[in-house]
Amino acid sequence: MKICMIGTGYVGLVSGTCFAELGNQVICADINKIKINQLNECNIPIYEPGLEELVKRNFKQGRLKFSSNISTSIKHSDIIFICVGTPTNKKTNDANLKHVFNVTNIIKNNLNKYKVIVTKSTVPVTTGDKIEKILNIKKNKNKFDVISNPEFLREGEAIRDFMFPDRVVVGTSTKKSNNIMKNLYLPIIKKKNRYFHTSRRAAELIKYASNAFLATKITYINEVANLCEKSNIDVKDIAIGMGLDERIGDRFLRAGPGYGGSCFPKDTRALVSTANKFKTDLSIIKTVIKSNDARNKKLILRINKIMSNNLENKKITFLGVTFKAGTDDMRESPALNIIPSLIRRGSIINYYDPSGSKDIFKSKKIKYCKNIKDACINSDLLIIHTEWNEFKQLNFKKLVQKKSFKVFDMRNLYTPDKMKKSNIKYFGIGR
Ligand code: UGA
């Protein structure tokens, strides 16, 4: 099939490349010419394991193309995926749909034959209706269907999530567009995965309701972790014990520094905002947002307590600063609040992250180190902030080379008993 992905961000680039890998002709289009030039040289602007190899192979074989000419790309294709960003509108907490509607207007002027217009961007309920209204001018009659096909890819696992999906959700009311989408996904839904056909509005809401539910699960275990800390129980045991009940499941029950990233914070806020418009009170999600926002403050107080209320001139090492492992993404990472707050309290910060240094931390008091060893030496406190694999088997004493130091493991990668036996002052989350 001939496919056009508009927007070469995370969603568009990963999905477009995977569609090409499945044998389709794909054009990834973007107004950002610099990005398109880079992609035409197979320089990948994001960090995603396995993506570069896949882009190179499909580009070489001519199935994957990059273009900054959006109109031509649309004309050449049968299925158009809208994959542009929908960031939070800071004033209203709504999803900002400016880019989605800009793209819709370009599509409106380039419908040279029947095309399926798909929203893959995360968009609030009724966005599909609005897109349809914009496209529905006289000359476009019977030339399009607008459908919703939300993506459920996790950063760092995106290619596997695409190729082996738990589900493919397609929201449309026409048989024709549903058949086209079913055909497109056939190579991966054959692998016994589920293709779920529903209404367009339902598909739009499934995405938000899923992300908000996962954010709730994480926040729930984080609050249980607070109780565990006070009652001398290990939250990991609670998560295992709960997860054995198949109705609950063991995934997304890892207590930690709170959820971050480009999706959960943005989508929980946008869902509440949509509900407000429909005069519905999503009190649970509102509480989740509040609890997660408060978590950074709680962690700063905990660090202060671990350091006996003395952070002045203390050398603190961050192992990992991204919001999770397997990505270079800093968006809404807990470190963005915790590090500046420690600086204000007089601490000196070293950090190491496998995905490299971060512009956002350009300050005299924050130093990026090229390896774990340089980051840890002489530190008063090591904070394991992100669960990168290379932090899972460290010899802390050898790394710090100092008699007295502490470890705060925000991802519970280590066992408290083992740490105690090694005489290391160790602190975890919910234990
Ligand atoms: C999330 C969803 O998992 C995807 O299904 C969805 O497609 C994507 O958002 C999106 O809307 O585009 P992602 O943001 O890549 O994916 O990251 P997750 O792996 O879901 O983690 C989100 C946050 O929750 C991270 O800060 C992570 O550290 C935290 N988390 C996750 C926990 O604290 N505990 C857990 O048990 C799991």
Short mmCIF file of C-alpha atoms and ligand atoms in Angstrom, two decimals:
data_model
loop_
_atom_site.label_atom_id
_atom_site.label_comp_id
_atom_site.label_asym_id
_atom_site.label_seq_id
_atom_site.Cartn_x
_atom_site.Cartn_y
_atom_site.Cartn_z
CA MET A 1 0.00 0.00 0.00
CA LYS A 2 1.07 3.61 -0.50
CA ILE A 3 1.30 5.37 2.81
CA CYS A 4 2.16 8.89 3.91
CA MET A 5 3.10 9.68 7.49
CA ILE A 6 2.84 13.40 8.21
CA GLY A 7 5.16 14.29 11.09
CA THR A 8 8.47 12.51 11.56
CA GLY A 9 8.50 12.65 15.35
CA TYR A 10 8.46 9.58 17.49
CA VAL A 11 5.12 8.20 16.31
CA GLY A 12 5.45 8.97 12.61
CA LEU A 13 9.02 7.85 12.18
CA VAL A 14 8.70 4.58 14.10
CA SER A 15 5.33 3.62 12.60
CA GLY A 16 6.34 4.68 9.07
CA THR A 17 9.54 2.67 9.23
CA CYS A 18 7.70 -0.38 10.53
CA PHE A 19 5.04 -0.11 7.81
CA ALA A 20 7.87 -0.03 5.24
CA GLU A 21 9.41 -3.08 6.88
CA LEU A 22 6.07 -4.85 6.31
CA GLY A 23 6.46 -4.21 2.56
CA ASN A 24 4.53 -0.97 2.04
CA GLN A 25 5.69 2.10 0.11
CA VAL A 26 6.04 4.80 2.76
CA ILE A 27 6.77 8.52 2.56
CA CYS A 28 7.56 10.18 5.88
CA ALA A 29 6.83 13.86 5.35
CA ASP A 30 7.67 16.81 7.58
CA ILE A 31 7.83 20.59 7.14
CA ASN A 32 11.18 20.59 8.95
CA LYS A 33 13.62 20.52 6.03
CA ILE A 34 16.69 20.10 8.22
CA LYS A 35 15.21 16.96 9.75
CA ILE A 36 14.25 15.60 6.34
CA ASN A 37 17.78 16.23 5.00
CA GLN A 38 19.20 14.40 8.01
CA LEU A 39 16.82 11.49 7.51
CA ASN A 40 17.75 11.31 3.83
CA GLU A 41 21.28 10.68 5.06
CA CYS A 42 19.90 8.09 7.49
CA ASN A 43 20.73 10.23 10.54
CA ILE A 44 18.03 9.44 13.07
CA PRO A 45 16.95 12.40 15.22
CA ILE A 46 15.68 10.26 18.13
CA TYR A 47 17.20 7.50 20.22
CA GLU A 48 15.20 4.30 19.81
CA PRO A 49 16.86 0.88 19.95
CA GLY A 50 16.82 -0.87 16.55
CA LEU A 51 15.34 2.05 14.62
CA GLU A 52 18.47 3.16 12.78
CA GLU A 53 19.08 -0.29 11.33
CA LEU A 54 15.47 -0.55 10.18
CA VAL A 55 15.46 2.93 8.60
CA LYS A 56 18.72 2.21 6.74
CA ARG A 57 17.50 -1.12 5.37
CA ASN A 58 14.13 0.15 4.14
CA PHE A 59 15.60 3.37 2.79
CA LYS A 60 18.19 1.41 0.81
CA GLN A 61 15.54 -0.90 -0.57
CA GLY A 62 13.47 2.09 -1.70
CA ARG A 63 10.39 1.36 0.41
CA LEU A 64 10.98 4.28 2.78
CA LYS A 65 11.31 7.85 1.55
CA PHE A 66 11.58 11.20 3.30
CA SER A 67 10.13 14.41 1.93
CA SER A 68 9.46 17.98 2.98
CA ASN A 69 6.87 18.36 0.25
CA ILE A 70 3.73 17.43 2.13
CA SER A 71 1.27 18.14 -0.69
CA THR A 72 3.06 15.86 -3.18
CA SER A 73 3.48 13.16 -0.54
CA ILE A 74 -0.28 13.22 0.11
CA LYS A 75 -1.12 13.05 -3.62
CA HIS A 76 1.09 9.97 -4.04
CA SER A 77 -0.49 8.03 -1.19
CA ASP A 78 -3.68 6.11 -0.39
CA ILE A 79 -3.49 6.20 3.40
CA ILE A 80 -2.49 9.42 5.17
CA PHE A 81 -1.47 9.17 8.83
CA ILE A 82 -1.53 12.38 10.85
CA CYS A 83 1.34 11.98 13.32
CA VAL A 84 2.07 15.52 14.46
CA GLY A 85 2.47 16.53 18.11
CA THR A 86 -0.44 17.44 20.39
CA PRO A 87 1.35 19.16 23.29
CA THR A 88 -0.40 20.50 26.38
CA ASN A 89 -1.90 23.92 25.94
CA LYS A 90 -0.40 25.51 29.06
CA LYS A 91 -3.32 27.86 29.71
CA THR A 92 -6.13 25.32 29.44
CA ASN A 93 -4.42 21.91 29.91
CA ASP A 94 -6.11 20.88 26.64
CA ALA A 95 -4.25 19.10 23.88
CA ASN A 96 -3.10 21.78 21.43
CA LEU A 97 -4.47 20.75 18.03
CA LYS A 98 -2.88 23.53 15.98
CA HIS A 99 -0.58 21.17 14.06
CA VAL A 100 -3.34 18.61 13.47
CA PHE A 101 -5.59 21.22 11.87
CA ASN A 102 -2.73 22.75 9.84
CA VAL A 103 -2.10 19.32 8.35
CA THR A 104 -5.83 18.77 7.79
CA ASN A 105 -5.95 21.95 5.71
CA ILE A 106 -3.09 20.74 3.53
CA ILE A 107 -4.86 17.38 3.06
CA LYS A 108 -8.07 19.24 2.14
CA ASN A 109 -6.35 20.79 -0.87
CA ASN A 110 -4.66 17.62 -2.08
CA LEU A 111 -7.36 14.95 -2.24
CA ASN A 112 -6.78 13.89 -5.84
CA LYS A 113 -8.53 10.51 -5.27
CA TYR A 114 -10.11 8.49 -2.41
CA LYS A 115 -7.84 8.36 0.66
CA VAL A 116 -8.12 7.11 4.20
CA ILE A 117 -7.16 9.89 6.63
CA VAL A 118 -5.96 8.44 9.91
CA THR A 119 -5.25 10.19 13.18
CA LYS A 120 -2.38 8.44 14.93
CA SER A 121 -1.55 11.45 17.06
CA THR A 122 -3.24 11.28 20.46
CA VAL A 123 -6.28 13.51 19.96
CA PRO A 124 -9.28 14.29 22.19
CA VAL A 125 -12.70 12.81 21.55
CA THR A 126 -14.47 14.57 18.64
CA THR A 127 -11.24 15.63 16.88
CA GLY A 128 -12.04 13.19 14.06
CA ASP A 129 -15.45 14.90 13.68
CA LYS A 130 -13.71 18.27 13.37
CA ILE A 131 -11.20 16.98 10.81
CA GLU A 132 -14.06 15.52 8.77
CA LYS A 133 -15.85 18.85 8.81
CA ILE A 134 -12.78 20.69 7.52
CA LEU A 135 -12.22 18.18 4.70
CA ASN A 136 -15.86 18.04 3.72
CA ILE A 137 -15.89 20.64 0.95
CA LYS A 138 -17.79 20.08 -2.28
CA LYS A 139 -14.83 18.93 -4.40
CA ASN A 140 -13.84 16.33 -1.81
CA LYS A 141 -17.19 14.50 -1.80
CA ASN A 142 -16.71 10.69 -1.45
CA LYS A 143 -12.95 11.13 -1.59
CA PHE A 144 -12.07 10.35 2.01
CA ASP A 145 -12.84 8.64 5.31
CA VAL A 146 -11.49 10.01 8.56
CA ILE A 147 -10.61 7.29 11.04
CA SER A 148 -8.85 6.98 14.39
CA ASN A 149 -6.03 4.49 14.88
CA PRO A 150 -4.23 5.42 18.12
CA GLU A 151 -0.69 4.21 18.75
CA PHE A 152 0.31 2.34 21.89
CA LEU A 153 4.08 2.31 21.43
CA ARG A 154 6.39 2.70 24.42
CA GLU A 155 9.60 4.65 23.94
CA GLY A 156 12.54 2.28 24.07
CA GLU A 157 10.34 -0.68 23.05
CA ALA A 158 8.57 0.90 20.12
CA ILE A 159 9.59 -1.48 17.34
CA ARG A 160 8.68 -4.58 19.28
CA ASP A 161 5.40 -2.96 20.40
CA PHE A 162 4.61 -2.18 16.76
CA MET A 163 5.45 -5.62 15.38
CA PHE A 164 3.81 -7.56 18.23
CA PRO A 165 0.94 -5.37 19.38
CA ASP A 166 -1.43 -6.32 22.21
CA ARG A 167 -4.12 -4.73 20.08
CA VAL A 168 -4.72 -2.62 17.01
CA VAL A 169 -7.64 -0.24 17.53
CA VAL A 170 -9.40 1.19 14.51
CA GLY A 171 -12.30 3.59 14.85
CA THR A 172 -14.40 4.10 11.74
CA SER A 173 -17.99 3.81 10.60
CA THR A 174 -17.28 2.77 7.00
CA LYS A 175 -16.66 -0.79 5.84
CA LYS A 176 -14.35 0.39 3.06
CA SER A 177 -11.85 2.15 5.34
CA ASN A 178 -12.03 -0.65 7.91
CA ASN A 179 -11.13 -3.23 5.25
CA ILE A 180 -8.20 -1.10 4.08
CA MET A 181 -6.88 -0.83 7.64
CA LYS A 182 -7.41 -4.54 8.33
CA ASN A 183 -5.39 -5.36 5.22
CA LEU A 184 -2.66 -2.98 6.23
CA TYR A 185 -2.30 -4.59 9.65
CA LEU A 186 -2.84 -8.16 8.44
CA PRO A 187 0.84 -9.18 8.63
CA ILE A 188 0.95 -8.37 12.33
CA ILE A 189 -2.57 -9.23 13.41
CA LYS A 190 -2.10 -12.68 11.94
CA LYS A 191 0.23 -13.28 14.86
CA LYS A 192 -2.87 -13.90 17.00
CA ASN A 193 -3.01 -10.30 18.12
CA ARG A 194 -6.26 -8.52 18.35
CA TYR A 195 -7.72 -6.13 15.81
CA PHE A 196 -10.49 -4.14 17.41
CA HIS A 197 -12.92 -2.26 15.22
CA THR A 198 -15.02 0.36 16.97
CA SER A 199 -16.43 3.85 16.53
CA ARG A 200 -14.08 6.75 15.86
CA ARG A 201 -14.90 8.52 19.12
CA ALA A 202 -14.41 5.30 21.10
CA ALA A 203 -10.98 4.75 19.52
CA GLU A 204 -9.98 8.29 20.46
CA LEU A 205 -11.06 7.72 24.06
CA ILE A 206 -9.48 4.24 24.32
CA LYS A 207 -6.06 5.84 23.94
CA TYR A 208 -6.59 8.41 26.71
CA ALA A 209 -8.39 5.99 29.00
CA SER A 210 -5.52 3.47 28.61
CA ASN A 211 -2.77 5.96 29.39
CA ALA A 212 -4.71 7.43 32.31
CA PHE A 213 -5.34 3.94 33.70
CA LEU A 214 -1.64 3.03 33.52
CA ALA A 215 -0.75 6.35 35.17
CA THR A 216 -3.28 5.50 37.89
CA LYS A 217 -1.75 2.07 38.44
CA ILE A 218 1.71 3.60 38.87
CA THR A 219 0.42 6.32 41.19
CA TYR A 220 -1.46 3.74 43.23
CA ILE A 221 1.65 1.64 43.86
CA ASN A 222 3.65 4.80 44.60
CA GLU A 223 1.17 5.74 47.31
CA VAL A 224 1.24 2.19 48.69
CA ALA A 225 5.05 2.56 48.67
CA ASN A 226 4.69 5.61 50.94
CA LEU A 227 2.83 3.42 53.41
CA CYS A 228 5.42 0.64 53.08
CA GLU A 229 8.20 3.08 53.99
CA LYS A 230 6.41 3.88 57.25
CA SER A 231 5.47 0.29 58.10
CA ASN A 232 8.73 -1.51 57.27
CA ILE A 233 7.36 -3.54 54.35
CA ASP A 234 8.99 -3.97 50.93
CA VAL A 235 6.68 -2.60 48.21
CA LYS A 236 8.22 -5.05 45.74
CA ASP A 237 6.61 -7.89 47.73
CA ILE A 238 3.28 -6.09 47.62
CA ALA A 239 3.53 -5.64 43.83
CA ILE A 240 4.37 -9.32 43.35
CA GLY A 241 1.59 -10.48 45.68
CA MET A 242 -0.96 -8.21 43.99
CA GLY A 243 0.23 -9.00 40.47
CA LEU A 244 -0.33 -12.72 40.92
CA ASP A 245 -4.05 -11.97 40.76
CA GLU A 246 -4.69 -12.05 37.02
CA ARG A 247 -7.39 -9.43 37.40
CA ILE A 248 -4.71 -7.01 38.57
CA GLY A 249 -1.62 -8.18 36.64
CA ASP A 250 1.98 -7.51 37.60
CA ARG A 251 2.89 -4.88 34.99
CA PHE A 252 3.11 -1.16 35.75
CA LEU A 253 3.33 -1.81 39.46
CA ARG A 254 6.93 -0.67 39.82
CA ALA A 255 7.14 2.03 42.46
CA GLY A 256 9.51 4.83 41.56
CA PRO A 257 9.99 8.57 41.24
CA GLY A 258 6.59 9.08 39.59
CA TYR A 259 5.55 8.82 35.97
CA GLY A 260 7.03 11.22 33.43
CA GLY A 261 7.60 11.34 29.70
CA SER A 262 5.81 12.91 26.79
CA CYS A 263 2.56 10.99 27.21
CA PHE A 264 1.17 10.23 30.67
CA PRO A 265 1.44 13.76 32.13
CA LYS A 266 0.07 15.36 28.95
CA ASP A 267 -2.68 12.81 28.36
CA THR A 268 -4.01 12.71 31.94
CA ARG A 269 -4.33 16.50 31.88
CA ALA A 270 -6.00 16.49 28.46
CA LEU A 271 -8.47 13.78 29.51
CA VAL A 272 -9.61 15.80 32.51
CA SER A 273 -9.96 18.81 30.27
CA THR A 274 -12.09 16.84 27.76
CA ALA A 275 -14.25 15.51 30.60
CA ASN A 276 -14.76 19.06 31.87
CA LYS A 277 -16.06 20.04 28.43
CA PHE A 278 -18.55 17.17 28.65
CA LYS A 279 -19.39 18.29 32.21
CA THR A 280 -18.06 15.05 33.71
CA ASP A 281 -15.91 14.93 36.82
CA LEU A 282 -12.98 12.50 36.47
CA SER A 283 -12.11 12.74 40.14
CA ILE A 284 -9.77 9.73 40.13
CA ILE A 285 -7.58 11.07 37.33
CA LYS A 286 -7.52 14.51 38.96
CA THR A 287 -6.20 12.92 42.14
CA VAL A 288 -3.62 10.92 40.18
CA ILE A 289 -2.28 14.11 38.58
CA LYS A 290 -2.10 15.84 41.97
CA SER A 291 -0.38 12.88 43.61
CA ASN A 292 2.19 12.51 40.84
CA ASP A 293 2.91 16.26 40.86
CA ALA A 294 3.50 16.11 44.62
CA ARG A 295 5.89 13.17 44.31
CA ASN A 296 8.94 15.23 43.35
CA LYS A 297 8.58 17.35 46.48
CA LYS A 298 8.27 14.21 48.56
CA LEU A 299 11.46 12.79 47.06
CA ILE A 300 13.37 16.01 47.70
CA LEU A 301 12.33 15.85 51.37
CA ARG A 302 13.39 12.20 51.47
CA ILE A 303 16.83 13.05 50.03
CA ASN A 304 17.14 15.80 52.63
CA LYS A 305 16.30 13.30 55.38
CA ILE A 306 18.74 10.70 54.01
CA MET A 307 21.45 13.39 54.14
CA SER A 308 20.48 14.34 57.72
CA ASN A 309 19.11 17.73 56.63
CA ASN A 310 22.45 18.87 55.30
CA LEU A 311 22.70 19.22 51.54
CA GLU A 312 25.12 22.16 51.54
CA ASN A 313 28.24 21.33 49.50
CA LYS A 314 27.26 17.67 49.29
CA LYS A 315 28.36 15.93 46.14
CA ILE A 316 25.37 14.10 44.69
CA THR A 317 25.60 11.77 41.68
CA PHE A 318 22.65 11.05 39.43
CA LEU A 319 22.82 7.76 37.57
CA GLY A 320 20.42 8.38 34.72
CA VAL A 321 18.35 11.52 34.20
CA THR A 322 15.90 10.51 31.45
CA PHE A 323 12.30 9.77 32.46
CA LYS A 324 12.88 6.07 31.89
CA ALA A 325 15.49 3.72 30.42
CA GLY A 326 15.94 3.11 26.70
CA THR A 327 15.27 6.70 25.64
CA ASP A 328 17.08 10.05 25.49
CA ASP A 329 13.80 11.82 26.23
CA MET A 330 13.91 14.29 29.13
CA ARG A 331 10.32 15.47 28.86
CA GLU A 332 8.68 15.63 32.31
CA SER A 333 11.53 13.64 33.83
CA PRO A 334 11.46 13.82 37.66
CA ALA A 335 15.15 14.84 37.51
CA LEU A 336 14.11 18.18 36.00
CA ASN A 337 12.56 19.17 39.33
CA ILE A 338 14.79 17.29 41.74
CA ILE A 339 18.19 18.43 40.44
CA PRO A 340 17.50 22.20 40.44
CA SER A 341 15.99 21.92 43.90
CA LEU A 342 19.12 20.20 45.23
CA ILE A 343 21.26 22.90 43.62
CA ARG A 344 19.20 25.56 45.41
CA ARG A 345 19.96 23.73 48.66
CA GLY A 346 23.70 24.00 47.98
CA SER A 347 24.47 20.55 46.56
CA ILE A 348 26.90 19.87 43.71
CA ILE A 349 25.61 17.50 41.02
CA ASN A 350 27.43 15.03 38.80
CA TYR A 351 25.40 12.98 36.39
CA TYR A 352 25.89 10.22 33.89
CA ASP A 353 23.27 9.01 31.44
CA PRO A 354 23.88 6.36 28.74
CA SER A 355 21.97 8.57 26.26
CA GLY A 356 24.47 11.42 26.70
CA SER A 357 24.62 14.91 28.19
CA LYS A 358 21.56 17.14 28.37
CA ASP A 359 21.48 20.79 27.29
CA ILE A 360 18.85 21.50 29.90
CA PHE A 361 21.40 20.91 32.67
CA LYS A 362 23.94 23.45 31.47
CA SER A 363 25.00 25.00 34.78
CA LYS A 364 28.30 25.37 36.59
CA LYS A 365 26.96 23.30 39.45
CA ILE A 366 25.84 20.39 37.26
CA LYS A 367 28.50 18.32 35.58
CA TYR A 368 27.97 15.66 32.94
CA CYS A 369 30.43 12.77 33.24
CA LYS A 370 31.24 10.51 30.32
CA ASN A 371 31.17 7.33 32.39
CA ILE A 372 29.83 5.88 35.63
CA LYS A 373 33.25 5.89 37.28
CA ASP A 374 33.87 9.62 36.83
CA ALA A 375 30.35 10.40 37.97
CA CYS A 376 30.57 8.38 41.20
CA ILE A 377 34.05 9.05 42.54
CA ASN A 378 34.05 10.84 45.92
CA SER A 379 30.30 11.20 45.95
CA ASP A 380 28.35 11.66 49.20
CA LEU A 381 25.16 10.28 47.71
CA LEU A 382 24.45 8.21 44.61
CA ILE A 383 20.92 8.49 43.26
CA ILE A 384 19.79 5.81 40.83
CA HIS A 385 17.20 7.85 39.00
CA THR A 386 16.70 5.82 35.79
CA GLU A 387 16.62 2.03 35.50
CA TRP A 388 19.25 1.63 32.71
CA ASN A 389 20.62 -1.93 32.55
CA GLU A 390 24.19 -0.77 33.10
CA PHE A 391 23.27 0.43 36.61
CA LYS A 392 22.08 -3.00 37.75
CA GLN A 393 25.38 -4.61 38.82
CA LEU A 394 27.54 -1.84 40.23
CA ASN A 395 30.29 -2.18 42.81
CA PHE A 396 29.50 1.01 44.71
CA LYS A 397 32.48 0.90 47.08
CA LYS A 398 34.93 0.53 44.21
CA LEU A 399 33.24 3.35 42.31
CA VAL A 400 32.97 5.91 45.10
CA GLN A 401 36.31 5.14 46.79
CA LYS A 402 35.22 6.88 49.95
CA LYS A 403 34.54 5.53 53.42
CA SER A 404 31.15 7.02 53.97
CA PHE A 405 28.57 7.43 51.26
CA LYS A 406 24.91 6.63 50.70
CA VAL A 407 22.86 5.15 47.89
CA PHE A 408 19.26 6.18 47.10
CA ASP A 409 17.85 3.68 44.63
CA MET A 410 14.70 5.29 43.18
CA ARG A 411 14.06 2.25 40.97
CA ASN A 412 14.62 -0.50 43.56
CA LEU A 413 17.25 -2.20 41.40
CA TYR A 414 19.17 -3.59 44.41
CA THR A 415 18.27 -5.81 47.36
CA PRO A 416 18.35 -4.03 50.74
CA ASP A 417 19.65 -7.17 52.51
CA LYS A 418 22.65 -7.51 50.20
CA MET A 419 23.45 -3.84 50.60
CA LYS A 420 23.25 -4.18 54.37
CA LYS A 421 25.63 -7.13 54.28
CA SER A 422 28.09 -5.04 52.23
CA ASN A 423 27.78 -2.28 54.82
CA ILE A 424 26.37 0.21 52.35
CA LYS A 425 23.90 2.81 53.59
CA TYR A 426 21.15 2.00 51.16
CA PHE A 427 17.68 3.53 50.70
CA GLY A 428 15.03 2.46 48.22
CA ILE A 429 11.45 3.42 47.42
CA GLY A 430 8.75 1.87 49.59
CA ARG A 431 11.06 -0.31 51.61
C1 UGA B 1 3.32 5.31 27.28
C2 UGA B 1 2.45 4.06 27.15
O1 UGA B 1 3.00 2.98 27.91
C3 UGA B 1 2.32 3.64 25.68
O2 UGA B 1 1.42 2.54 25.57
C4 UGA B 1 1.78 4.82 24.87
O3 UGA B 1 1.69 4.52 23.50
C5 UGA B 1 2.70 6.00 25.04
O4 UGA B 1 2.79 6.33 26.44
C6 UGA B 1 2.10 7.15 24.26
O5 UGA B 1 1.04 7.64 24.64
O6 UGA B 1 2.63 7.48 23.20
P1 UGA B 1 5.97 5.79 27.36
O7 UGA B 1 5.61 7.21 27.69
O8 UGA B 1 6.99 5.53 26.32
O9 UGA B 1 4.64 4.98 26.88
O10 UGA B 1 6.51 5.16 28.70
P2 UGA B 1 6.07 4.03 29.76
O11 UGA B 1 6.95 2.87 29.63
O12 UGA B 1 4.63 3.79 29.73
O13 UGA B 1 6.45 4.79 31.12
C7 UGA B 1 5.83 6.03 31.47
C8 UGA B 1 6.31 6.49 32.84
O14 UGA B 1 5.85 5.61 33.86
C9 UGA B 1 7.83 6.50 32.99
O15 UGA B 1 8.19 7.66 33.72
C10 UGA B 1 8.15 5.25 33.78
O16 UGA B 1 9.33 5.33 34.52
C11 UGA B 1 6.93 5.17 34.67
N1 UGA B 1 6.63 3.81 35.16
C12 UGA B 1 6.24 2.84 34.30
C13 UGA B 1 6.73 3.54 36.53
O17 UGA B 1 7.08 4.42 37.35
N2 UGA B 1 6.41 2.28 36.97
C14 UGA B 1 6.01 1.31 36.14
O18 UGA B 1 5.72 0.18 36.63
C15 UGA B 1 5.93 1.58 34.77
#
